[in-house]
Amino acid sequence: MNIKEQLLNLKPYQPGKPIEEVKREYGLEKIVKLASNENPYGCSDKATEAVKNSLDSFAIYPDGYATELREKLAKHLGVEGTQLLFGNGSDDVIHIITAALLAPGKNTVMAHPSFSQYKHNAIIEGAEVREVELIDGHHDLDGMLAQIDENTEIVWVCSPNNPTGVYVNSEKLHAFLKQIPSHVLVIMDEAYYEFAVNEQDYPNTVALLNDYPNLLILRTFSKAYGLGGLRVGYAIGNRDFINKIEPVRQPFNSNRVGQLAAAAALDDQDFITAYVEKNKKGLQQFYTFCEENNLTYYPSFGNFILIHFKRPGDEVFHYLLERGFIVRSGNALGFPTSVRITVGTEEQNSELIALLTEMLKNPKN
């Protein structure tokens, strides 16, 4: 069998260790997972109730067009339903877009380090990947512009960026978009939108769709809404473009339970507001810890923080893992001496910070 040559050296996505596996390996009873930027408070009770009410419908295929969720989300966003594309998480939407636009001879531009699946999917399609290094955690937009040519199909902007947590402000985004050729699709990945939207200079990207038909926005129900296990992500964009790439989407790529839960979760914006506020307080716990221990970090507008520990990130990762906390080593994220930590509950943050403080006091750790 002749597998695509570009797949031979391509590694599959490596998720964090499952909780049960860590328990067995280290003989632990309690595990706290703060590695995947999940909501430590779960999801809205309204979403849970919607799932419970769907227990007798598992034998029936989902609505392939996600009509109920589409109508409710369109109203929530102030767009037309035809401007939405749903996926099995935003990973699936990324796959749909790259399959539709990228091919050998084409190229795509992105920041580095940023979300790994942009590059991963581009390689699968045989396209050239042009990465531009971050500047102090931020996208180098001028550097990205310089990489665009007549064969560029997609430019990726992750805002807030994973793993640094910083965002592209409104002024810089406007200036950037004005210089993008009309044949190039600009994708604003706003997976952490809910945590940054109230910042005064965070751009209203949905409003920009009227001015830039080559703009596409990615968002998800996996982070702030706490529905990561149900896999519902979506794109917002130009109706004609969405219609043209729809054939790439698998017929039932968003499941019935996820659609119902996401639609119900939209009705509970108080849950989102409360979580965002708790997340801000949690970030402050980590900021204080970093400043007390002279550690550098990026002020984050997500539900995670990237901290530079002046030692291999894998060491910090294993130290915490042995003590029941799963975090994400920066070694896999392009920051080998850092660790990315999901902001947990106040109690979880305090316990983790206590362990890290002890680690820093003892150089043998």
Tab-separated table of C-alpha atoms in Angstrom:
chain	number	residue	atom	x	y	z
A	1	MET	CA	0.000	0.000	0.000
A	2	ASN	CA	1.332	3.403	-0.976
A	3	ILE	CA	0.789	5.796	1.907
A	4	LYS	CA	1.354	9.492	1.268
A	5	GLU	CA	5.052	10.199	1.696
A	6	GLN	CA	4.365	13.164	3.976
A	7	LEU	CA	2.666	10.872	6.504
A	8	LEU	CA	5.686	8.635	7.040
A	9	ASN	CA	7.396	11.004	9.497
A	10	LEU	CA	4.262	12.713	10.792
A	11	LYS	CA	3.476	11.899	14.412
A	12	PRO	CA	-0.159	11.613	15.547
A	13	TYR	CA	-1.462	14.098	18.094
A	14	GLN	CA	-0.312	13.127	21.579
A	15	PRO	CA	-3.026	13.820	24.186
A	16	GLY	CA	-2.231	14.010	27.886
A	17	LYS	CA	-2.117	10.841	29.942
A	18	PRO	CA	-5.542	9.513	30.969
A	19	ILE	CA	-6.366	9.946	34.650
A	20	GLU	CA	-6.856	6.213	35.280
A	21	GLU	CA	-3.483	5.404	33.729
A	22	VAL	CA	-1.721	7.918	35.986
A	23	LYS	CA	-3.468	6.474	39.039
A	24	ARG	CA	-2.242	2.966	38.222
A	25	GLU	CA	1.274	4.006	37.277
A	26	TYR	CA	1.961	6.097	40.376
A	27	GLY	CA	-0.316	4.403	42.895
A	28	LEU	CA	-2.356	7.549	43.456
A	29	GLU	CA	-5.996	7.869	44.475
A	30	LYS	CA	-6.517	11.521	43.533
A	31	ILE	CA	-5.569	13.037	40.198
A	32	VAL	CA	-6.137	16.632	39.082
A	33	LYS	CA	-5.913	17.150	35.336
A	34	LEU	CA	-4.833	20.659	34.365
A	35	ALA	CA	-3.340	19.859	30.975
A	36	SER	CA	-6.002	20.332	28.281
A	37	ASN	CA	-7.565	23.710	29.115
A	38	GLU	CA	-10.867	22.138	30.144
A	39	ASN	CA	-13.411	23.895	32.346
A	40	PRO	CA	-12.735	22.757	35.943
A	41	TYR	CA	-16.334	23.592	36.870
A	42	GLY	CA	-17.842	21.320	34.222
A	43	CYS	CA	-20.696	22.658	32.118
A	44	SER	CA	-24.010	24.427	32.611
A	45	ASP	CA	-26.769	22.505	34.386
A	46	LYS	CA	-28.937	23.304	31.384
A	47	ALA	CA	-26.542	21.399	29.128
A	48	THR	CA	-26.504	18.453	31.529
A	49	GLU	CA	-30.284	18.373	31.614
A	50	ALA	CA	-30.433	18.426	27.806
A	51	VAL	CA	-28.136	15.403	27.687
A	52	LYS	CA	-30.245	13.507	30.221
A	53	ASN	CA	-33.351	14.167	28.164
A	54	SER	CA	-31.678	12.697	25.067
A	55	LEU	CA	-30.958	9.246	26.511
A	56	ASP	CA	-33.669	7.547	24.447
A	57	SER	CA	-32.421	8.913	21.098
A	58	PHE	CA	-29.005	7.281	20.703
A	59	ALA	CA	-30.146	4.928	17.929
A	60	ILE	CA	-31.141	7.823	15.675
A	61	TYR	CA	-28.658	9.642	13.457
A	62	PRO	CA	-28.133	13.308	14.343
A	63	ASP	CA	-29.404	16.172	12.236
A	64	GLY	CA	-26.554	16.511	9.756
A	65	TYR	CA	-27.264	20.214	9.320
A	66	ALA	CA	-27.516	20.850	13.107
A	67	THR	CA	-30.636	22.921	12.470
A	68	GLU	CA	-31.677	23.698	16.050
A	69	LEU	CA	-28.164	24.599	17.164
A	70	ARG	CA	-27.551	26.504	13.930
A	71	GLU	CA	-30.629	28.691	14.392
A	72	LYS	CA	-29.921	29.401	18.059
A	73	LEU	CA	-26.222	30.122	17.532
A	74	ALA	CA	-26.918	32.351	14.521
A	75	LYS	CA	-29.279	34.444	16.639
A	76	HIS	CA	-26.753	34.571	19.486
A	77	LEU	CA	-24.002	35.792	17.135
A	78	GLY	CA	-26.159	38.051	14.979
A	79	VAL	CA	-25.365	36.237	11.735
A	80	GLU	CA	-27.263	34.139	9.190
A	81	GLY	CA	-27.436	30.380	9.705
A	82	THR	CA	-25.821	29.890	6.302
A	83	GLN	CA	-22.684	31.585	7.634
A	84	LEU	CA	-21.997	28.706	10.044
A	85	LEU	CA	-20.084	25.464	9.574
A	86	PHE	CA	-20.134	22.863	12.360
A	87	GLY	CA	-17.577	20.220	13.170
A	88	ASN	CA	-16.633	17.473	15.580
A	89	GLY	CA	-14.723	20.062	17.576
A	90	SER	CA	-12.804	22.870	15.907
A	91	ASP	CA	-10.124	20.285	15.005
A	92	ASP	CA	-12.613	18.847	12.529
A	93	VAL	CA	-13.348	22.281	11.086
A	94	ILE	CA	-9.610	22.853	10.608
A	95	HIS	CA	-9.418	19.546	8.745
A	96	ILE	CA	-12.369	20.511	6.512
A	97	ILE	CA	-10.794	23.850	5.590
A	98	THR	CA	-7.332	22.476	4.856
A	99	ALA	CA	-8.761	19.614	2.792
A	100	ALA	CA	-10.753	22.139	0.764
A	101	LEU	CA	-7.956	24.654	0.106
A	102	LEU	CA	-4.514	23.108	0.481
A	103	ALA	CA	-2.605	20.891	-1.929
A	104	PRO	CA	0.944	20.359	-3.211
A	105	GLY	CA	2.235	23.620	-4.660
A	106	LYS	CA	0.190	25.697	-2.223
A	107	ASN	CA	1.405	27.166	1.060
A	108	THR	CA	0.000	28.278	4.393
A	109	VAL	CA	1.366	30.841	6.861
A	110	MET	CA	1.152	30.601	10.641
A	111	ALA	CA	2.837	31.720	13.833
A	112	HIS	CA	5.186	29.451	15.755
A	113	PRO	CA	4.604	28.209	18.373
A	114	SER	CA	0.841	28.075	17.981
A	115	PHE	CA	-1.874	25.410	17.769
A	116	SER	CA	-0.283	22.299	16.288
A	117	GLN	CA	-3.192	21.176	14.127
A	118	TYR	CA	-2.760	23.964	11.563
A	119	LYS	CA	0.611	22.556	10.550
A	120	HIS	CA	-0.419	18.931	11.008
A	121	ASN	CA	-3.320	19.147	8.572
A	122	ALA	CA	-1.340	21.187	6.060
A	123	ILE	CA	1.359	18.518	5.946
A	124	ILE	CA	-1.266	15.831	5.311
A	125	GLU	CA	-2.441	17.796	2.265
A	126	GLY	CA	1.121	18.140	0.954
A	127	ALA	CA	1.192	21.933	1.269
A	128	GLU	CA	4.216	24.011	2.218
A	129	VAL	CA	4.120	25.301	5.806
A	130	ARG	CA	5.606	28.740	6.451
A	131	GLU	CA	6.077	29.399	10.163
A	132	VAL	CA	6.927	32.818	11.597
A	133	GLU	CA	8.354	32.950	15.116
A	134	LEU	CA	6.402	34.748	17.811
A	135	ILE	CA	7.783	37.985	19.227
A	136	ASP	CA	7.487	37.976	23.020
A	137	GLY	CA	4.547	35.589	22.751
A	138	HIS	CA	2.739	37.665	20.104
A	139	HIS	CA	2.154	37.041	16.405
A	140	ASP	CA	4.703	38.786	14.177
A	141	LEU	CA	2.079	40.048	11.745
A	142	ASP	CA	4.577	41.938	9.577
A	143	GLY	CA	6.690	38.819	9.313
A	144	MET	CA	3.639	36.791	8.355
A	145	LEU	CA	2.674	39.309	5.670
A	146	ALA	CA	6.151	38.994	4.187
A	147	GLN	CA	5.634	35.236	3.744
A	148	ILE	CA	2.480	35.585	1.641
A	149	ASP	CA	2.714	35.083	-2.114
A	150	GLU	CA	0.495	34.057	-5.040
A	151	ASN	CA	0.474	30.434	-3.814
A	152	THR	CA	-0.621	31.226	-0.268
A	153	GLU	CA	-4.082	29.886	0.518
A	154	ILE	CA	-4.488	30.232	4.305
A	155	VAL	CA	-3.066	32.471	7.026
A	156	TRP	CA	-3.737	31.344	10.596
A	157	VAL	CA	-4.070	33.761	13.523
A	158	CYS	CA	-4.706	32.171	16.907
A	159	SER	CA	-6.109	34.867	19.184
A	160	PRO	CA	-5.745	34.387	22.114
A	161	ASN	CA	-2.804	32.267	21.100
A	162	ASN	CA	-2.309	28.758	22.391
A	163	PRO	CA	0.080	28.303	24.221
A	164	THR	CA	1.042	31.885	25.133
A	165	GLY	CA	-2.433	33.257	25.915
A	166	VAL	CA	-1.979	36.684	24.293
A	167	TYR	CA	-4.238	38.162	21.605
A	168	VAL	CA	-4.041	40.373	18.526
A	169	ASN	CA	-5.675	43.685	19.314
A	170	SER	CA	-8.197	45.444	17.124
A	171	GLU	CA	-5.846	48.071	15.694
A	172	LYS	CA	-3.216	45.528	14.655
A	173	LEU	CA	-5.783	43.154	13.181
A	174	HIS	CA	-7.399	45.892	11.072
A	175	ALA	CA	-4.020	46.947	9.700
A	176	PHE	CA	-3.157	43.308	8.971
A	177	LEU	CA	-6.392	42.483	7.171
A	178	LYS	CA	-6.115	45.537	4.944
A	179	GLN	CA	-2.845	44.193	3.541
A	180	ILE	CA	-3.971	40.610	2.921
A	181	PRO	CA	-4.561	39.750	-0.762
A	182	SER	CA	-8.183	38.878	-1.511
A	183	HIS	CA	-7.302	35.331	-2.626
A	184	VAL	CA	-5.897	34.457	0.830
A	185	LEU	CA	-8.178	33.126	3.567
A	186	VAL	CA	-7.441	34.576	7.003
A	187	ILE	CA	-8.570	32.315	9.823
A	188	MET	CA	-9.011	33.845	13.268
A	189	ASP	CA	-8.983	30.939	15.702
A	190	GLU	CA	-10.871	32.220	18.726
A	191	ALA	CA	-11.138	29.037	20.788
A	192	TYR	CA	-10.583	31.165	23.913
A	193	TYR	CA	-12.783	34.042	22.774
A	194	GLU	CA	-14.969	34.126	25.902
A	195	PHE	CA	-11.990	34.880	28.133
A	196	ALA	CA	-10.806	37.872	26.100
A	197	VAL	CA	-13.935	39.399	24.585
A	198	ASN	CA	-14.419	41.951	27.364
A	199	GLU	CA	-10.978	43.447	26.858
A	200	GLN	CA	-11.400	46.960	25.471
A	201	ASP	CA	-9.185	46.418	22.428
A	202	TYR	CA	-10.195	42.851	21.596
A	203	PRO	CA	-11.520	42.930	18.004
A	204	ASN	CA	-15.161	42.317	17.115
A	205	THR	CA	-14.299	39.852	14.376
A	206	VAL	CA	-17.894	38.960	13.525
A	207	ALA	CA	-18.521	42.599	12.573
A	208	LEU	CA	-15.465	42.463	10.294
A	209	LEU	CA	-16.992	39.735	8.134
A	210	ASN	CA	-18.945	42.342	6.176
A	211	ASP	CA	-15.726	44.108	5.167
A	212	TYR	CA	-13.534	41.064	4.615
A	213	PRO	CA	-15.137	38.168	2.707
A	214	ASN	CA	-11.810	36.293	3.027
A	215	LEU	CA	-12.074	36.219	6.850
A	216	LEU	CA	-13.172	33.100	8.737
A	217	ILE	CA	-13.598	32.756	12.519
A	218	LEU	CA	-13.230	29.533	14.509
A	219	ARG	CA	-14.854	29.046	17.908
A	220	THR	CA	-15.727	26.108	20.117
A	221	PHE	CA	-17.949	24.812	22.909
A	222	SER	CA	-15.016	22.842	24.364
A	223	LYS	CA	-13.375	25.525	26.512
A	224	ALA	CA	-15.523	28.084	28.334
A	225	TYR	CA	-18.722	26.094	27.807
A	226	GLY	CA	-17.168	22.950	29.278
A	227	LEU	CA	-18.343	20.562	26.550
A	228	GLY	CA	-14.985	19.229	25.366
A	229	GLY	CA	-16.155	15.627	25.619
A	230	LEU	CA	-19.075	16.251	23.263
A	231	ARG	CA	-16.968	17.819	20.493
A	232	VAL	CA	-18.794	20.794	19.015
A	233	GLY	CA	-16.796	23.425	17.179
A	234	TYR	CA	-17.817	25.842	14.445
A	235	ALA	CA	-16.727	28.407	11.892
A	236	ILE	CA	-18.349	31.763	11.104
A	237	GLY	CA	-17.706	33.220	7.683
A	238	ASN	CA	-18.832	34.340	4.274
A	239	ARG	CA	-21.954	32.462	3.157
A	240	ASP	CA	-20.669	31.686	-0.333
A	241	PHE	CA	-17.367	30.372	0.977
A	242	ILE	CA	-19.068	28.197	3.617
A	243	ASN	CA	-21.363	26.784	0.928
A	244	LYS	CA	-18.417	25.913	-1.324
A	245	ILE	CA	-16.509	23.949	1.317
A	246	GLU	CA	-19.585	22.196	2.788
A	247	PRO	CA	-19.101	19.122	0.533
A	248	VAL	CA	-15.912	18.282	2.447
A	249	ARG	CA	-17.840	17.981	5.704
A	250	GLN	CA	-18.826	14.430	6.654
A	251	PRO	CA	-22.631	13.920	6.705
A	252	PHE	CA	-23.009	13.486	10.490
A	253	ASN	CA	-19.867	15.132	11.842
A	254	SER	CA	-21.519	16.676	14.922
A	255	ASN	CA	-23.368	14.278	17.179
A	256	ARG	CA	-26.919	14.572	18.486
A	257	VAL	CA	-25.957	14.861	22.158
A	258	GLY	CA	-23.357	17.529	21.469
A	259	GLN	CA	-25.793	19.590	19.424
A	260	LEU	CA	-28.442	19.459	22.149
A	261	ALA	CA	-25.990	20.280	24.926
A	262	ALA	CA	-24.450	23.184	23.009
A	263	ALA	CA	-27.859	24.667	22.200
A	264	ALA	CA	-28.859	24.455	25.878
A	265	ALA	CA	-25.524	25.900	27.032
A	266	LEU	CA	-26.122	29.017	24.947
A	267	ASP	CA	-29.120	29.751	27.149
A	268	ASP	CA	-26.930	29.986	30.242
A	269	GLN	CA	-24.611	32.935	29.692
A	270	ASP	CA	-24.568	33.514	33.460
A	271	PHE	CA	-22.559	30.303	33.710
A	272	ILE	CA	-19.987	31.685	31.246
A	273	THR	CA	-19.792	35.054	33.027
A	274	ALA	CA	-19.241	33.387	36.403
A	275	TYR	CA	-16.558	31.065	35.049
A	276	VAL	CA	-14.655	33.845	33.291
A	277	GLU	CA	-14.563	35.786	36.569
A	278	LYS	CA	-13.324	32.741	38.510
A	279	ASN	CA	-10.705	32.157	35.837
A	280	LYS	CA	-9.390	35.719	36.237
A	281	LYS	CA	-8.980	35.168	39.967
A	282	GLY	CA	-7.234	31.875	39.283
A	283	LEU	CA	-4.811	33.520	36.890
A	284	GLN	CA	-4.014	36.071	39.574
A	285	GLN	CA	-3.038	33.223	41.914
A	286	PHE	CA	-0.453	32.117	39.362
A	287	TYR	CA	0.714	35.669	38.640
A	288	THR	CA	1.388	36.196	42.347
A	289	PHE	CA	3.254	32.888	42.542
A	290	CYS	CA	5.423	33.797	39.553
A	291	GLU	CA	6.254	37.244	40.864
A	292	GLU	CA	7.121	35.898	44.319
A	293	ASN	CA	9.487	33.358	42.750
A	294	ASN	CA	10.935	35.566	40.002
A	295	LEU	CA	9.480	33.404	37.228
A	296	THR	CA	8.558	34.858	33.841
A	297	TYR	CA	5.155	34.270	32.260
A	298	TYR	CA	2.802	35.662	29.650
A	299	PRO	CA	-0.267	37.484	31.007
A	300	SER	CA	-2.982	35.184	29.700
A	301	PHE	CA	-6.377	35.819	28.168
A	302	GLY	CA	-7.250	32.143	28.087
A	303	ASN	CA	-7.937	29.609	30.821
A	304	PHE	CA	-4.277	28.601	31.028
A	305	ILE	CA	-0.890	30.092	31.754
A	306	LEU	CA	2.562	29.382	30.286
A	307	ILE	CA	5.290	29.694	32.937
A	308	HIS	CA	9.039	29.649	32.322
A	309	PHE	CA	10.687	27.563	35.075
A	310	LYS	CA	14.347	27.916	34.014
A	311	ARG	CA	14.617	24.118	33.805
A	312	PRO	CA	13.357	21.482	31.361
A	313	GLY	CA	9.578	21.511	31.178
A	314	ASP	CA	9.576	17.720	31.197
A	315	GLU	CA	11.173	17.779	34.668
A	316	VAL	CA	8.412	19.976	36.054
A	317	PHE	CA	5.807	17.865	34.288
A	318	HIS	CA	7.076	14.613	35.840
A	319	TYR	CA	7.506	16.184	39.274
A	320	LEU	CA	3.846	17.194	39.297
A	321	LEU	CA	2.674	13.970	37.677
A	322	GLU	CA	4.202	11.906	40.480
A	323	ARG	CA	2.215	14.015	42.941
A	324	GLY	CA	-1.129	13.742	41.183
A	325	PHE	CA	-1.249	16.806	38.912
A	326	ILE	CA	-1.276	16.469	35.122
A	327	VAL	CA	-0.069	19.580	33.289
A	328	ARG	CA	1.406	20.121	29.828
A	329	SER	CA	5.137	20.234	29.321
A	330	GLY	CA	6.237	23.125	27.159
A	331	ASN	CA	8.670	20.774	25.447
A	332	ALA	CA	5.826	19.616	23.203
A	333	LEU	CA	4.599	23.187	22.646
A	334	GLY	CA	7.751	24.912	21.451
A	335	PHE	CA	8.785	26.205	24.891
A	336	PRO	CA	11.143	23.531	26.261
A	337	THR	CA	11.805	25.204	29.612
A	338	SER	CA	8.186	26.090	30.297
A	339	VAL	CA	4.982	24.405	31.425
A	340	ARG	CA	1.427	25.246	30.396
A	341	ILE	CA	-1.037	24.941	33.264
A	342	THR	CA	-4.809	25.033	32.945
A	343	VAL	CA	-6.352	27.337	35.531
A	344	GLY	CA	-8.281	25.134	37.944
A	345	THR	CA	-10.506	25.863	40.903
A	346	GLU	CA	-9.106	28.068	43.671
A	347	GLU	CA	-8.351	24.960	45.755
A	348	GLN	CA	-6.669	23.114	42.865
A	349	ASN	CA	-4.549	26.153	42.031
A	350	SER	CA	-3.462	26.517	45.670
A	351	GLU	CA	-2.485	22.848	45.924
A	352	LEU	CA	-0.515	22.998	42.676
A	353	ILE	CA	1.226	26.224	43.627
A	354	ALA	CA	2.228	24.709	46.975
A	355	LEU	CA	3.867	21.801	45.155
A	356	LEU	CA	5.658	24.120	42.753
A	357	THR	CA	6.861	26.314	45.619
A	358	GLU	CA	8.323	23.252	47.347
A	359	MET	CA	9.951	22.182	44.094
A	360	LEU	CA	11.644	25.547	43.698
A	361	LYS	CA	12.906	25.508	47.283
A	362	ASN	CA	14.575	22.135	46.795
A	363	PRO	CA	17.078	22.234	43.892
A	364	LYS	CA	17.291	18.445	43.930
A	365	ASN	CA	13.699	18.145	42.685
